[in-house]
Every structure is written in structure tokens, then in C-alpha cells.
mmCIF file of C-alpha atoms and ligand atoms in Angstrom:
data_model
loop_
_atom_site.group_PDB
_atom_site.id
_atom_site.type_symbol
_atom_site.label_atom_id
_atom_site.label_comp_id
_atom_site.label_asym_id
_atom_site.label_seq_id
_atom_site.Cartn_x
_atom_site.Cartn_y
_atom_site.Cartn_z
ATOM 1 C CA MET A 1 9.599 29.108 15.477
ATOM 2 C CA SER A 2 6.034 28.886 14.175
ATOM 3 C CA ARG A 3 5.060 25.941 12.025
ATOM 4 C CA PRO A 4 4.692 26.556 8.296
ATOM 5 C CA THR A 5 1.199 26.626 6.817
ATOM 6 C CA LEU A 6 0.261 24.295 3.962
ATOM 7 C CA ARG A 7 -3.463 23.712 3.820
ATOM 8 C CA THR A 8 -6.094 22.607 1.313
ATOM 9 C CA LYS A 9 -9.803 21.848 1.498
ATOM 10 C CA PHE A 10 -8.894 18.237 2.206
ATOM 11 C CA CYS A 11 -7.251 19.398 5.456
ATOM 12 C CA ASP A 12 -10.331 21.394 6.448
ATOM 13 C CA THR A 13 -12.663 18.454 5.767
ATOM 14 C CA MET A 14 -10.499 15.943 7.645
ATOM 15 C CA GLY A 15 -9.434 18.278 10.455
ATOM 16 C CA ILE A 16 -5.713 17.874 9.780
ATOM 17 C CA GLU A 17 -2.864 20.355 9.415
ATOM 18 C CA TYR A 18 -1.088 19.189 6.235
ATOM 19 C CA PRO A 19 -2.408 17.510 3.043
ATOM 20 C CA ILE A 20 0.002 14.600 3.368
ATOM 21 C CA VAL A 21 -1.380 11.089 3.781
ATOM 22 C CA SER A 22 0.678 7.977 4.468
ATOM 23 C CA ALA A 23 -0.748 5.274 2.214
ATOM 24 C CA GLY A 24 -2.506 2.171 3.474
ATOM 25 C CA MET A 25 0.150 -0.503 3.011
ATOM 26 C CA GLY A 26 -0.789 -4.026 4.028
ATOM 27 C CA PRO A 27 1.510 -6.573 5.677
ATOM 28 C CA SER A 28 4.135 -8.147 3.400
ATOM 29 C CA LEU A 29 3.418 -11.151 1.194
ATOM 30 C CA ILE A 30 4.807 -13.428 3.873
ATOM 31 C CA GLY A 31 2.732 -11.901 6.638
ATOM 32 C CA GLU A 32 5.342 -9.744 8.381
ATOM 33 C CA ALA A 33 3.810 -6.763 10.145
ATOM 34 C CA THR A 34 5.459 -4.243 7.832
ATOM 35 C CA GLY A 35 3.892 -1.346 5.946
ATOM 36 C CA ALA A 36 1.340 1.019 7.421
ATOM 37 C CA THR A 37 1.551 -0.160 11.019
ATOM 38 C CA VAL A 38 -0.034 1.400 14.109
ATOM 39 C CA ASP A 39 3.279 3.145 14.845
ATOM 40 C CA LEU A 40 3.420 4.692 11.367
ATOM 41 C CA VAL A 41 -0.192 5.867 11.501
ATOM 42 C CA VAL A 42 0.308 7.504 14.897
ATOM 43 C CA ALA A 43 3.594 9.140 13.860
ATOM 44 C CA VAL A 44 2.154 10.636 10.653
ATOM 45 C CA SER A 45 -1.088 11.826 12.237
ATOM 46 C CA ASP A 46 0.760 13.330 15.194
ATOM 47 C CA ALA A 47 3.066 15.138 12.758
ATOM 48 C CA GLY A 48 0.071 16.910 11.196
ATOM 49 C CA GLY A 49 -0.543 14.585 8.229
ATOM 50 C CA LEU A 50 -3.025 11.735 8.101
ATOM 51 C CA GLY A 51 -1.872 8.179 8.781
ATOM 52 C CA VAL A 52 -3.756 5.304 7.151
ATOM 53 C CA LEU A 53 -3.584 1.813 8.643
ATOM 54 C CA GLY A 54 -2.876 -0.929 6.067
ATOM 55 C CA ALA A 55 -5.413 -3.532 7.122
ATOM 56 C CA ALA A 56 -5.482 -5.711 3.988
ATOM 57 C CA GLY A 57 -4.122 -9.024 5.199
ATOM 58 C CA TYR A 58 -5.131 -8.457 8.828
ATOM 59 C CA THR A 59 -7.967 -10.505 10.280
ATOM 60 C CA VAL A 60 -11.013 -8.429 11.204
ATOM 61 C CA ASP A 61 -10.131 -8.853 14.902
ATOM 62 C CA GLN A 62 -6.519 -7.790 14.323
ATOM 63 C CA MET A 63 -7.774 -4.729 12.461
ATOM 64 C CA GLN A 64 -10.110 -3.789 15.321
ATOM 65 C CA GLU A 65 -7.318 -4.209 17.841
ATOM 66 C CA ALA A 66 -5.017 -2.016 15.732
ATOM 67 C CA ILE A 67 -7.712 0.677 15.363
ATOM 68 C CA ARG A 68 -8.173 0.741 19.139
ATOM 69 C CA GLU A 69 -4.426 0.963 19.635
ATOM 70 C CA VAL A 70 -4.201 3.946 17.266
ATOM 71 C CA LYS A 71 -7.006 5.657 19.193
ATOM 72 C CA LYS A 72 -5.214 4.973 22.463
ATOM 73 C CA GLN A 73 -2.032 6.575 21.174
ATOM 74 C CA THR A 74 -3.385 9.621 19.345
ATOM 75 C CA ASP A 75 -6.511 11.739 19.253
ATOM 76 C CA LYS A 76 -5.700 12.928 15.709
ATOM 77 C CA PRO A 77 -7.730 11.839 12.640
ATOM 78 C CA PHE A 78 -6.571 8.706 10.821
ATOM 79 C CA GLY A 79 -7.781 6.232 8.194
ATOM 80 C CA VAL A 80 -8.019 2.492 7.595
ATOM 81 C CA ASP A 81 -7.372 0.866 4.200
ATOM 82 C CA VAL A 82 -8.980 -2.427 3.152
ATOM 83 C CA LEU A 83 -9.520 -4.061 -0.225
ATOM 84 C CA LEU A 84 -13.018 -4.540 -1.645
ATOM 85 C CA PRO A 85 -12.718 -7.105 -4.478
ATOM 86 C CA ALA A 86 -16.041 -6.968 -6.369
ATOM 87 C CA ALA A 87 -16.511 -10.750 -6.362
ATOM 88 C CA GLN A 88 -16.072 -10.935 -2.591
ATOM 89 C CA VAL A 89 -18.319 -7.947 -1.949
ATOM 90 C CA GLU A 90 -21.077 -9.426 -4.127
ATOM 91 C CA GLY A 91 -20.551 -13.037 -3.028
ATOM 92 C CA GLY A 92 -20.533 -12.154 0.661
ATOM 93 C CA ASP A 93 -18.032 -12.670 3.463
ATOM 94 C CA VAL A 94 -16.453 -16.007 4.244
ATOM 95 C CA ARG A 95 -18.646 -17.333 7.080
ATOM 96 C CA PRO A 96 -17.025 -17.325 10.540
ATOM 97 C CA GLU A 97 -17.526 -21.109 10.828
ATOM 98 C CA ASP A 98 -15.621 -21.614 7.539
ATOM 99 C CA ILE A 99 -12.586 -19.613 8.595
ATOM 100 C CA GLN A 100 -9.427 -21.646 8.704
ATOM 101 C CA ASP A 101 -5.799 -20.650 9.010
ATOM 102 C CA ILE A 102 -4.041 -22.902 6.542
ATOM 103 C CA PRO A 103 -0.303 -23.640 6.741
ATOM 104 C CA VAL A 104 1.085 -22.795 3.282
ATOM 105 C CA GLN A 105 3.330 -25.858 3.339
ATOM 106 C CA ASP A 106 0.277 -28.160 3.606
ATOM 107 C CA VAL A 107 -1.738 -26.797 0.676
ATOM 108 C CA LEU A 108 0.900 -26.210 -1.964
ATOM 109 C CA LYS A 109 0.705 -29.645 -3.550
ATOM 110 C CA ALA A 110 -3.082 -29.579 -3.866
ATOM 111 C CA ALA A 111 -3.413 -25.906 -4.830
ATOM 112 C CA LEU A 112 -0.664 -25.554 -7.454
ATOM 113 C CA PRO A 113 -0.314 -27.161 -10.882
ATOM 114 C CA GLU A 114 2.188 -30.026 -10.737
ATOM 115 C CA THR A 115 4.723 -28.099 -12.837
ATOM 116 C CA HIS A 116 4.716 -25.152 -10.409
ATOM 117 C CA TYR A 117 4.822 -27.352 -7.322
ATOM 118 C CA LYS A 118 7.802 -29.248 -8.719
ATOM 119 C CA TRP A 119 9.542 -25.955 -9.479
ATOM 120 C CA PHE A 120 9.053 -24.861 -5.867
ATOM 121 C CA LEU A 121 10.531 -28.177 -4.639
ATOM 122 C CA SER A 122 13.516 -27.851 -6.978
ATOM 123 C CA ILE A 123 14.240 -24.293 -5.752
ATOM 124 C CA LYS A 124 13.908 -25.487 -2.172
ATOM 125 C CA GLU A 125 16.393 -28.289 -2.771
ATOM 126 C CA GLU A 126 18.860 -26.291 -4.840
ATOM 127 C CA HIS A 127 19.052 -23.452 -2.307
ATOM 128 C CA LYS A 128 18.736 -25.703 0.762
ATOM 129 C CA LEU A 129 15.682 -23.851 2.030
ATOM 130 C CA PRO A 130 13.915 -24.857 5.278
ATOM 131 C CA ASP A 131 10.283 -25.984 5.608
ATOM 132 C CA LEU A 132 7.845 -23.116 5.793
ATOM 133 C CA ASP A 133 5.826 -22.167 8.834
ATOM 134 C CA ILE A 134 3.684 -19.340 7.394
ATOM 135 C CA GLU A 135 -0.111 -19.562 7.327
ATOM 136 C CA ILE A 136 -2.787 -18.197 5.010
ATOM 137 C CA LYS A 137 -5.274 -16.335 7.178
ATOM 138 C CA GLY A 138 -8.756 -17.590 6.326
ATOM 139 C CA GLY A 139 -10.479 -14.638 7.975
ATOM 140 C CA SER A 140 -8.631 -11.680 6.438
ATOM 141 C CA THR A 141 -10.360 -8.336 5.945
ATOM 142 C CA THR A 142 -10.186 -9.018 2.187
ATOM 143 C CA SER A 143 -12.214 -12.212 2.515
ATOM 144 C CA ARG A 144 -14.629 -10.506 4.957
ATOM 145 C CA PRO A 145 -15.220 -7.005 3.531
ATOM 146 C CA HIS A 146 -18.682 -6.562 5.077
ATOM 147 C CA ALA A 147 -17.536 -7.519 8.580
ATOM 148 C CA SER A 148 -14.553 -5.182 8.137
ATOM 149 C CA ILE A 149 -16.745 -2.254 7.120
ATOM 150 C CA LYS A 150 -19.041 -2.883 10.104
ATOM 151 C CA VAL A 151 -16.107 -2.666 12.519
ATOM 152 C CA ILE A 152 -14.649 0.439 10.843
ATOM 153 C CA LEU A 153 -18.001 2.224 11.051
ATOM 154 C CA GLU A 154 -18.639 1.105 14.644
ATOM 155 C CA GLU A 155 -15.205 2.346 15.606
ATOM 156 C CA LYS A 156 -16.001 5.673 13.880
ATOM 157 C CA VAL A 157 -12.685 5.685 12.026
ATOM 158 C CA PRO A 158 -12.502 9.178 10.439
ATOM 159 C CA LEU A 159 -11.530 7.944 6.941
ATOM 160 C CA PHE A 160 -12.435 4.656 5.238
ATOM 161 C CA CYS A 161 -10.106 3.857 2.339
ATOM 162 C CA ALA A 162 -10.858 1.303 -0.367
ATOM 163 C CA GLY A 163 -7.519 0.277 -1.892
ATOM 164 C CA LEU A 164 -9.333 -1.811 -4.509
ATOM 165 C CA GLY A 165 -12.920 -1.824 -5.748
ATOM 166 C CA ASN A 166 -15.665 0.778 -5.711
ATOM 167 C CA PRO A 167 -16.793 1.710 -2.180
ATOM 168 C CA GLY A 168 -20.057 3.227 -3.528
ATOM 169 C CA PHE A 169 -22.294 0.612 -1.861
ATOM 170 C CA MET A 170 -21.227 1.589 1.682
ATOM 171 C CA ILE A 171 -20.978 5.373 1.413
ATOM 172 C CA GLU A 172 -24.457 6.140 2.768
ATOM 173 C CA ASP A 173 -23.811 4.011 5.869
ATOM 174 C CA ALA A 174 -20.374 5.549 6.287
ATOM 175 C CA HIS A 175 -21.735 9.071 6.173
ATOM 176 C CA ALA A 176 -24.505 8.167 8.615
ATOM 177 C CA ASN A 177 -21.696 7.211 11.010
ATOM 178 C CA GLY A 178 -19.646 10.333 10.364
ATOM 179 C CA VAL A 179 -17.026 8.405 8.369
ATOM 180 C CA LYS A 180 -15.566 9.872 5.171
ATOM 181 C CA VAL A 181 -14.832 7.578 2.218
ATOM 182 C CA LEU A 182 -11.893 7.469 -0.180
ATOM 183 C CA GLY A 183 -11.310 5.218 -3.192
ATOM 184 C CA LEU A 184 -7.962 4.422 -4.829
ATOM 185 C CA VAL A 185 -7.857 4.147 -8.648
ATOM 186 C CA GLY A 186 -5.262 3.677 -11.386
ATOM 187 C CA ASN A 187 -7.055 5.110 -14.412
ATOM 188 C CA THR A 188 -9.426 7.880 -15.422
ATOM 189 C CA LYS A 189 -12.442 5.618 -15.996
ATOM 190 C CA ASN A 190 -12.330 4.357 -12.417
ATOM 191 C CA ALA A 191 -11.651 7.847 -11.047
ATOM 192 C CA ARG A 192 -14.907 8.995 -12.650
ATOM 193 C CA ARG A 193 -16.759 5.913 -11.430
ATOM 194 C CA VAL A 194 -15.660 6.328 -7.798
ATOM 195 C CA ALA A 195 -16.323 10.086 -7.800
ATOM 196 C CA GLU A 196 -19.790 9.570 -9.306
ATOM 197 C CA SER A 197 -20.594 6.964 -6.677
ATOM 198 C CA GLY A 198 -20.356 9.710 -4.049
ATOM 199 C CA ALA A 199 -16.933 9.092 -2.471
ATOM 200 C CA ASP A 200 -15.576 12.065 -0.528
ATOM 201 C CA PHE A 201 -12.105 11.710 -2.049
ATOM 202 C CA VAL A 202 -10.394 9.857 -4.868
ATOM 203 C CA VAL A 203 -6.715 8.857 -4.948
ATOM 204 C CA ALA A 204 -5.262 8.558 -8.469
ATOM 205 C CA GLN A 205 -2.223 6.314 -8.366
ATOM 206 C CA GLY A 206 0.283 6.261 -11.233
ATOM 207 C CA HIS A 207 2.284 3.418 -12.763
ATOM 208 C CA GLU A 208 5.463 4.298 -10.850
ATOM 209 C CA ALA A 209 3.884 3.450 -7.488
ATOM 210 C CA GLY A 210 4.929 0.618 -5.202
ATOM 211 C CA GLY A 211 2.526 -2.282 -4.628
ATOM 212 C CA HIS A 212 -0.297 -3.110 -7.047
ATOM 213 C CA THR A 213 -0.181 -0.588 -9.823
ATOM 214 C CA GLY A 214 -1.706 0.256 -13.184
ATOM 215 C CA ARG A 215 -0.446 1.297 -16.607
ATOM 216 C CA ILE A 216 -0.734 5.102 -16.584
ATOM 217 C CA GLY A 217 2.079 7.326 -15.342
ATOM 218 C CA THR A 218 1.266 9.803 -12.562
ATOM 219 C CA MET A 219 1.976 12.905 -14.685
ATOM 220 C CA ALA A 220 -0.427 11.775 -17.399
ATOM 221 C CA LEU A 221 -3.050 10.406 -15.025
ATOM 222 C CA LEU A 222 -3.478 13.381 -12.698
ATOM 223 C CA PRO A 223 -4.918 16.005 -15.074
ATOM 224 C CA GLN A 224 -7.239 13.453 -16.654
ATOM 225 C CA ALA A 225 -8.394 12.151 -13.281
ATOM 226 C CA LEU A 226 -8.845 15.711 -12.007
ATOM 227 C CA ASP A 227 -11.130 16.469 -14.939
ATOM 228 C CA ALA A 228 -13.032 13.222 -14.403
ATOM 229 C CA CYS A 229 -13.532 13.831 -10.673
ATOM 230 C CA GLY A 230 -15.046 17.290 -11.084
ATOM 231 C CA ARG A 231 -15.731 18.705 -7.620
ATOM 232 C CA THR A 232 -14.594 15.589 -5.752
ATOM 233 C CA PRO A 233 -11.153 16.330 -4.279
ATOM 234 C CA LEU A 234 -8.372 14.220 -5.765
ATOM 235 C CA LEU A 235 -5.190 13.102 -4.013
ATOM 236 C CA ALA A 236 -2.117 12.237 -6.066
ATOM 237 C CA ALA A 237 -0.139 8.998 -5.628
ATOM 238 C CA GLY A 238 2.772 7.239 -7.279
ATOM 239 C CA GLY A 239 6.325 8.526 -7.155
ATOM 240 C CA ILE A 240 5.880 11.202 -4.492
ATOM 241 C CA GLY A 241 8.997 11.320 -2.339
ATOM 242 C CA ASP A 242 9.679 14.917 -1.326
ATOM 243 C CA GLY A 243 8.318 18.451 -1.180
ATOM 244 C CA ARG A 244 8.991 19.084 -4.874
ATOM 245 C CA ALA A 245 6.423 16.461 -5.826
ATOM 246 C CA VAL A 246 4.003 17.752 -3.186
ATOM 247 C CA ALA A 247 4.214 21.293 -4.599
ATOM 248 C CA ALA A 248 3.802 19.991 -8.168
ATOM 249 C CA CYS A 249 0.692 17.972 -7.282
ATOM 250 C CA LEU A 250 -0.890 20.890 -5.425
ATOM 251 C CA ALA A 251 -0.070 23.175 -8.362
ATOM 252 C CA MET A 252 -1.859 20.780 -10.663
ATOM 253 C CA GLY A 253 -5.018 21.039 -8.572
ATOM 254 C CA CYS A 254 -4.754 18.029 -6.293
ATOM 255 C CA ALA A 255 -6.050 18.397 -2.754
ATOM 256 C CA GLY A 256 -3.234 16.368 -1.246
ATOM 257 C CA VAL A 257 -0.822 13.483 -1.693
ATOM 258 C CA TRP A 258 -0.996 9.777 -0.772
ATOM 259 C CA VAL A 259 2.532 8.502 -0.188
ATOM 260 C CA GLY A 260 3.613 4.861 0.115
ATOM 261 C CA THR A 261 7.261 4.017 -0.551
ATOM 262 C CA ARG A 262 8.695 7.107 1.192
ATOM 263 C CA PHE A 263 6.770 6.193 4.369
ATOM 264 C CA LEU A 264 7.700 2.519 4.019
ATOM 265 C CA ALA A 265 11.320 3.624 4.350
ATOM 266 C CA THR A 266 10.807 4.994 7.869
ATOM 267 C CA LYS A 267 11.629 3.760 11.325
ATOM 268 C CA GLU A 268 7.967 3.137 12.154
ATOM 269 C CA SER A 269 7.010 0.887 9.202
ATOM 270 C CA GLY A 270 8.404 -2.328 10.687
ATOM 271 C CA LEU A 271 10.514 -2.940 7.577
ATOM 272 C CA VAL A 272 13.279 -5.438 8.334
ATOM 273 C CA ASP A 273 16.789 -4.024 7.937
ATOM 274 C CA GLU A 274 17.638 -6.019 4.815
ATOM 275 C CA GLN A 275 14.503 -4.797 3.043
ATOM 276 C CA GLY A 276 15.209 -1.220 4.055
ATOM 277 C CA ARG A 277 18.659 -1.616 2.514
ATOM 278 C CA PHE A 278 17.060 -2.778 -0.747
ATOM 279 C CA ILE A 279 15.154 0.513 -0.958
ATOM 280 C CA VAL A 280 18.049 2.700 0.142
ATOM 281 C CA ASN A 281 20.416 1.064 -2.368
ATOM 282 C CA ALA A 282 17.926 1.038 -5.250
ATOM 283 C CA THR A 283 18.236 3.413 -8.196
ATOM 284 C CA ASP A 284 15.254 4.576 -10.217
ATOM 285 C CA GLU A 285 15.744 1.578 -12.525
ATOM 286 C CA ASP A 286 15.790 -1.087 -9.829
ATOM 287 C CA THR A 287 12.084 -1.816 -9.411
ATOM 288 C CA ARG A 288 10.037 -4.140 -11.549
ATOM 289 C CA ARG A 289 6.336 -4.294 -12.289
ATOM 290 C CA SER A 290 5.360 -7.915 -12.620
ATOM 291 C CA LYS A 291 2.636 -10.407 -11.861
ATOM 292 C CA LEU A 292 5.158 -12.596 -10.075
ATOM 293 C CA TYR A 293 4.183 -11.651 -6.512
ATOM 294 C CA THR A 294 0.398 -11.956 -6.660
ATOM 295 C CA GLY A 295 -0.844 -12.716 -10.175
ATOM 296 C CA LYS A 296 -1.868 -9.044 -10.537
ATOM 297 C CA THR A 297 0.676 -6.450 -11.634
ATOM 298 C CA SER A 298 2.598 -5.065 -8.673
ATOM 299 C CA ARG A 299 5.864 -3.178 -8.330
ATOM 300 C CA THR A 300 8.655 -4.429 -6.077
ATOM 301 C CA VAL A 301 12.369 -3.862 -5.778
ATOM 302 C CA TYR A 302 14.070 -6.156 -8.258
ATOM 303 C CA SER A 303 15.674 -9.190 -6.559
ATOM 304 C CA SER A 304 17.200 -12.525 -7.571
ATOM 305 C CA VAL A 305 13.784 -14.151 -7.274
ATOM 306 C CA HIS A 306 12.817 -12.396 -10.523
ATOM 307 C CA ASP A 307 15.711 -14.161 -12.298
ATOM 308 C CA LEU A 308 14.694 -17.539 -10.896
ATOM 309 C CA TRP A 309 11.166 -17.002 -12.135
ATOM 310 C CA ASP A 310 12.266 -15.804 -15.585
ATOM 311 C CA LYS A 311 14.436 -18.903 -15.952
ATOM 312 C CA SER A 312 11.613 -21.225 -14.888
ATOM 313 C CA GLY A 313 9.727 -20.673 -18.160
ATOM 314 C CA LEU A 314 6.489 -21.299 -16.237
ATOM 315 C CA GLU A 315 3.130 -19.677 -16.936
ATOM 316 C CA MET A 316 2.048 -16.988 -14.492
ATOM 317 C CA LEU A 317 -0.858 -18.268 -12.364
ATOM 318 C CA PRO A 318 -3.978 -16.181 -11.758
ATOM 319 C CA PHE A 319 -4.547 -14.245 -8.519
ATOM 320 C CA PRO A 320 -4.573 -15.553 -5.771
ATOM 321 C CA GLN A 321 -2.881 -18.833 -6.821
ATOM 322 C CA GLN A 322 0.268 -16.981 -7.849
ATOM 323 C CA SER A 323 0.484 -15.304 -4.388
ATOM 324 C CA LEU A 324 0.485 -18.737 -2.827
ATOM 325 C CA LEU A 325 3.436 -19.800 -4.963
ATOM 326 C CA ALA A 326 5.276 -16.503 -4.424
ATOM 327 C CA SER A 327 4.636 -16.589 -0.652
ATOM 328 C CA ALA A 328 6.052 -20.099 -0.538
ATOM 329 C CA VAL A 329 9.179 -19.254 -2.527
ATOM 330 C CA ILE A 330 9.881 -15.846 -0.988
ATOM 331 C CA GLY A 331 8.873 -17.031 2.506
ATOM 332 C CA SER A 332 11.358 -19.912 2.257
ATOM 333 C CA PHE A 333 14.180 -17.589 1.189
ATOM 334 C CA HIS A 334 13.246 -15.232 4.000
ATOM 335 C CA LYS A 335 13.310 -18.010 6.580
ATOM 336 C CA ALA A 336 16.741 -19.052 5.291
ATOM 337 C CA LYS A 337 17.851 -15.403 5.670
ATOM 338 C CA LYS A 338 18.767 -15.296 1.964
ATOM 339 C CA PHE A 339 17.518 -11.762 1.647
ATOM 340 C CA ASP A 340 18.816 -11.239 -1.894
ATOM 341 C CA TYR A 341 15.690 -13.101 -2.966
ATOM 342 C CA VAL A 342 13.211 -11.037 -0.917
ATOM 343 C CA GLY A 343 12.607 -7.595 -2.468
ATOM 344 C CA PRO A 344 9.852 -5.522 -0.864
ATOM 345 C CA PHE A 345 6.925 -3.875 -2.654
ATOM 346 C CA SER A 346 8.361 -0.481 -3.507
ATOM 347 C CA GLY A 347 8.009 2.266 -6.122
ATOM 348 C CA GLN A 348 10.305 3.949 -8.644
ATOM 349 C CA ILE A 349 10.879 6.780 -6.171
ATOM 350 C CA SER A 350 13.108 4.338 -4.237
ATOM 351 C CA GLY A 351 16.024 5.838 -6.176
ATOM 352 C CA LEU A 352 15.542 9.123 -4.319
ATOM 353 C CA ILE A 353 15.491 7.505 -0.891
ATOM 354 C CA ASP A 354 18.888 7.277 0.767
ATOM 355 C CA GLU A 355 17.936 7.042 4.418
ATOM 356 C CA ILE A 356 15.465 5.309 6.710
ATOM 357 C CA LYS A 357 14.205 8.161 8.853
ATOM 358 C CA PRO A 358 11.449 8.906 11.350
ATOM 359 C CA ALA A 359 8.065 9.421 9.677
ATOM 360 C CA ALA A 360 7.592 12.787 11.399
ATOM 361 C CA LYS A 361 10.792 13.969 9.716
ATOM 362 C CA VAL A 362 9.415 12.915 6.307
ATOM 363 C CA VAL A 363 6.265 14.969 6.909
ATOM 364 C CA GLU A 364 8.244 17.954 8.189
ATOM 365 C CA GLN A 365 10.689 17.957 5.269
ATOM 366 C CA MET A 366 7.946 17.548 2.663
ATOM 367 C CA VAL A 367 6.012 20.453 4.134
ATOM 368 C CA ASN A 368 9.047 22.731 4.499
ATOM 369 C CA GLU A 369 10.213 22.079 0.954
ATOM 370 C CA ALA A 370 6.763 22.485 -0.609
ATOM 371 C CA VAL A 371 6.208 25.741 1.276
ATOM 372 C CA ASP A 372 9.637 27.022 0.243
ATOM 373 C CA ILE A 373 8.890 26.246 -3.417
ATOM 374 C CA LEU A 374 5.443 27.816 -3.397
ATOM 375 C CA CYS A 375 6.486 30.910 -1.422
ATOM 376 C CA HIS A 376 10.033 31.549 -2.650
ATOM 377 C CA ARG A 377 11.608 29.304 -5.282
ATOM 378 C CA LEU A 378 8.780 29.520 -7.799
ATOM 379 C CA PRO A 379 8.378 33.314 -7.722
ATOM 380 C CA ASP A 380 12.200 33.593 -7.895
ATOM 381 C CA THR A 381 12.628 31.331 -10.906
ATOM 382 C CA VAL A 382 9.466 31.656 -12.966
ATOM 383 C CA VAL A 383 8.291 34.907 -14.448
ATOM 384 C CA ALA A 384 4.559 34.752 -14.986
ATOM 385 C CA LYS A 385 2.199 37.648 -15.526
ATOM 386 C CA ALA A 386 -1.521 37.436 -16.232
HETATM 387 C C1 FMN B 401 4.758 -2.041 0.738
HETATM 388 C C2 FMN B 401 3.507 -1.554 0.064
HETATM 389 C C3 FMN B 401 2.306 -2.162 0.372
HETATM 390 C C4 FMN B 401 1.115 -1.682 -0.188
HETATM 391 N N1 FMN B 401 -0.076 -2.253 0.190
HETATM 392 C C5 FMN B 401 -1.226 -1.667 -0.177
HETATM 393 C C6 FMN B 401 -2.469 -2.096 0.368
HETATM 394 O O1 FMN B 401 -2.522 -3.037 1.159
HETATM 395 N N2 FMN B 401 -3.594 -1.433 -0.011
HETATM 396 C C7 FMN B 401 -3.541 -0.361 -0.862
HETATM 397 O O2 FMN B 401 -4.572 0.261 -1.103
HETATM 398 N N3 FMN B 401 -2.397 0.033 -1.432
HETATM 399 C C8 FMN B 401 -1.238 -0.572 -1.084
HETATM 400 N N4 FMN B 401 -0.058 -0.105 -1.602
HETATM 401 C C9 FMN B 401 -0.069 1.037 -2.545
HETATM 402 C C10 FMN B 401 -0.079 2.349 -1.748
HETATM 403 O O3 FMN B 401 -1.337 2.521 -1.129
HETATM 404 C C11 FMN B 401 0.192 3.589 -2.606
HETATM 405 O O4 FMN B 401 -0.837 3.789 -3.523
HETATM 406 C C12 FMN B 401 1.522 3.591 -3.341
HETATM 407 O O5 FMN B 401 2.548 3.121 -2.492
HETATM 408 C C13 FMN B 401 1.837 5.002 -3.828
HETATM 409 O O6 FMN B 401 2.991 5.062 -4.604
HETATM 410 P P1 FMN B 401 4.479 5.295 -4.018
HETATM 411 O O7 FMN B 401 4.875 3.983 -3.430
HETATM 412 O O8 FMN B 401 5.262 5.681 -5.194
HETATM 413 O O9 FMN B 401 4.378 6.370 -2.971
HETATM 414 C C14 FMN B 401 1.151 -0.596 -1.095
HETATM 415 C C15 FMN B 401 2.371 -0.013 -1.435
HETATM 416 C C16 FMN B 401 3.547 -0.465 -0.869
HETATM 417 C C17 FMN B 401 4.846 0.221 -1.220
#
């Protein structure tokens, strides 16, 4: 049987078959290699979509190794996602000689306010949690954005994705190296800013998304962001879990979709079984947007750690101090295998997900359903005449 056709300008520009992108999802808060792994990128790109490696949280060397591994396993186009915090971009990379991997256990006392440190110790004692052995990577791509960009351009990665910050300053260099540039935004103002800076594509991500997320719902954000982006193609993100959402986004004028949670719940994402179960069992009401995990608002599946935090009565710490505290608490529960306290980053679409399946199947089903809607269901159910 021939493959269905579902193509937009985004596909033509990127040389891919379907306008479905698996989002750049970095490793988990406690450093597990989950999210947009090499395996996920290869599976999605081989299935006709475009896989994006989640390199936030990798060291620059780990990112380069992963890029080379993707290239070894597929000759299809793919992307790499890093974060470009403005302060780090302007202030410059952490110098190689200053890079240190710091054991979380050793810095907590010095880095946290006494009240928060004591809270961590009380949780540890009450729940009989073991000592931690996770490390903060001193040389992550986020702390070395310029070195990361250099590697991505040298490796001629087809699509550079900025998950945070405006990539405008590197677009000329990227284009000189044949690399396209995409920027992820959560509101109309930033959509306009990134489009005006010359990015090839903008992703507008709605409030319902997993991971760091803004205040505007996808349905309200998309038309406003589309207007703001003008001729720059816009991809939709936040709450996209099947072909119905794909068809709706294309109907609205988007050039494609950027999908996180649905691809997190696949066999290739490296998600540990217990975390997969969290997503599969979740209803649409079971995620929470909170600053608990990082100090910036992010959406995760609700877990008992939220209750512990609410009861603590403590002030939220700023980013990245809060991530240190959350990594320590969640990492300790994880090490103790008390998984009820370890909910993954995940979006409201979790309620629709009832199975961990191969990523290629997700692409295939999204395409088949969207094509069926656009070719058959819509003309059958909607009477429209111009
Ligand atoms: C587990 C997880 C990790 C994420 N990590 C990143 C990241 O490192 N960089 C980034 O740009 N976006 C990250 N995101 C957000 C996604 O790129 C994407 O915008 C979002 O998942 C889309 O919404 P959805 O989850 O409803 O599909 C993450 C999302 C999830 C679920």
C-alpha cells in the first residue's frame, strides 16, 4: 500500500515527508537519559517526521557524541535543541578550566537557605532516603551556549532549535553553514521577536504543554502567533497527541506540529517504567504547572512530592536554586525507588495517552488520522460552500 501524503512548506524546506516534529526534551531533572534521546530522534526521522535531540543538560561533548551517533544511524534530517538563556549568552560561556562536576550532596548546605536545607534533611529522615550520588554538570550546553552552537554548526545539523531565548544572534552563521534555525516561544510578543530576528521557523507552545510552559493556551496562542509571524512558518505545540490535533493545527495555518509528551510516552524515550505508568494512568486533570521543579513554571505529572512541598510552607527559590533543591528531593526518592514522589515533566494531553508505543507508530497514526480527517471526515461532516 502506498504511504499517505501529508506535506507542507516546512517539509519541503527541511526535506522531510511529514510535518511532525518530536520536541527537544532534555534529560530529566535528576540526569537520567530520558526525553529526546538518540533512539527517539532516529525513530521519528526514519518514520518520515523530524526528530530533535534534547541536548539541554548534556555536556557539549555528550551532545557532539549524540549528534554523531544520530548521523551514524540515519541519513534523514534531524534537529538539536539547546537553551540560550540571555544572561549566559551575553555573559559568555563558562570557561573550560572552570568546569566542575559538583556532587549535589556536597553543595546543598552552602547553596540553599538554612530553612530549605533543613526541610530536605527532615524529608530524608522521615522517608528514610539514601545519600545522593547525582552530580551537577558544570559544562552543560546551557552554561556553554557558544561552544554548543559552534559544534552544532560544525556538525552541519540540519535544524538548530532554541528552546529558550532568541537565537537571532547566531542565524547568519547558521545559514552560512546550511543550518536552519527555529525558536520556541510561549506568547505572541516573543513569536514576533523571533520571527523578526530572521529565524526560519517559530514554535508557539501553549500552556497545556509538558516541561517549561507559559500562560497562554494553545488555541488562543496559535492564531495570534500566526499573525505575528507573518511569512515565517509557525509550528504548533502544547497538547498535540493525535491526528485530530495535527489536522486542526494545519487547518489553522500552521506549517507543522512540535510534539513532546506523546513522544515521551514511547519505547525510544528512555522513560523508566514507573514514569511511563504515571503518564498512562494520568487523566487530563493530573498534571500541575508549578515552579517546584526548577523555579520557573513547568508542567509535570502531579505526584506526592507536590503535597510535601505544599505542606512545607517554604518560599519558592529562584531558578536555578530551586532545581538544586528539587533535584535533591526527587533524586533521593528516585534512588529509594519511591516512585510515587517522582512525576515526570508531562503535558495535559497525558490523559489521552493509554499506551507506551514505538515512536514510528505515533508518527504513522498521527499522519493516517490527519489525512483521513482532511480527505474524508471533514467533507463528510461539515457543509461549507464559498
Ligand atoms: C519531558 C520533557 C522535557 C522537555 N525538555 C525540554 C527541553 O529541554 N527544551 C525545550 O525546548 N523544551 C523542552 N520541553 C518542552 C517541549 O519541547 C515541547 O514544547 C512540549 O513538550 C510540547 O507540549 P506537549 O508536551 O503537550 O506535546 C520538554 C517537555 C517534556 C515533556
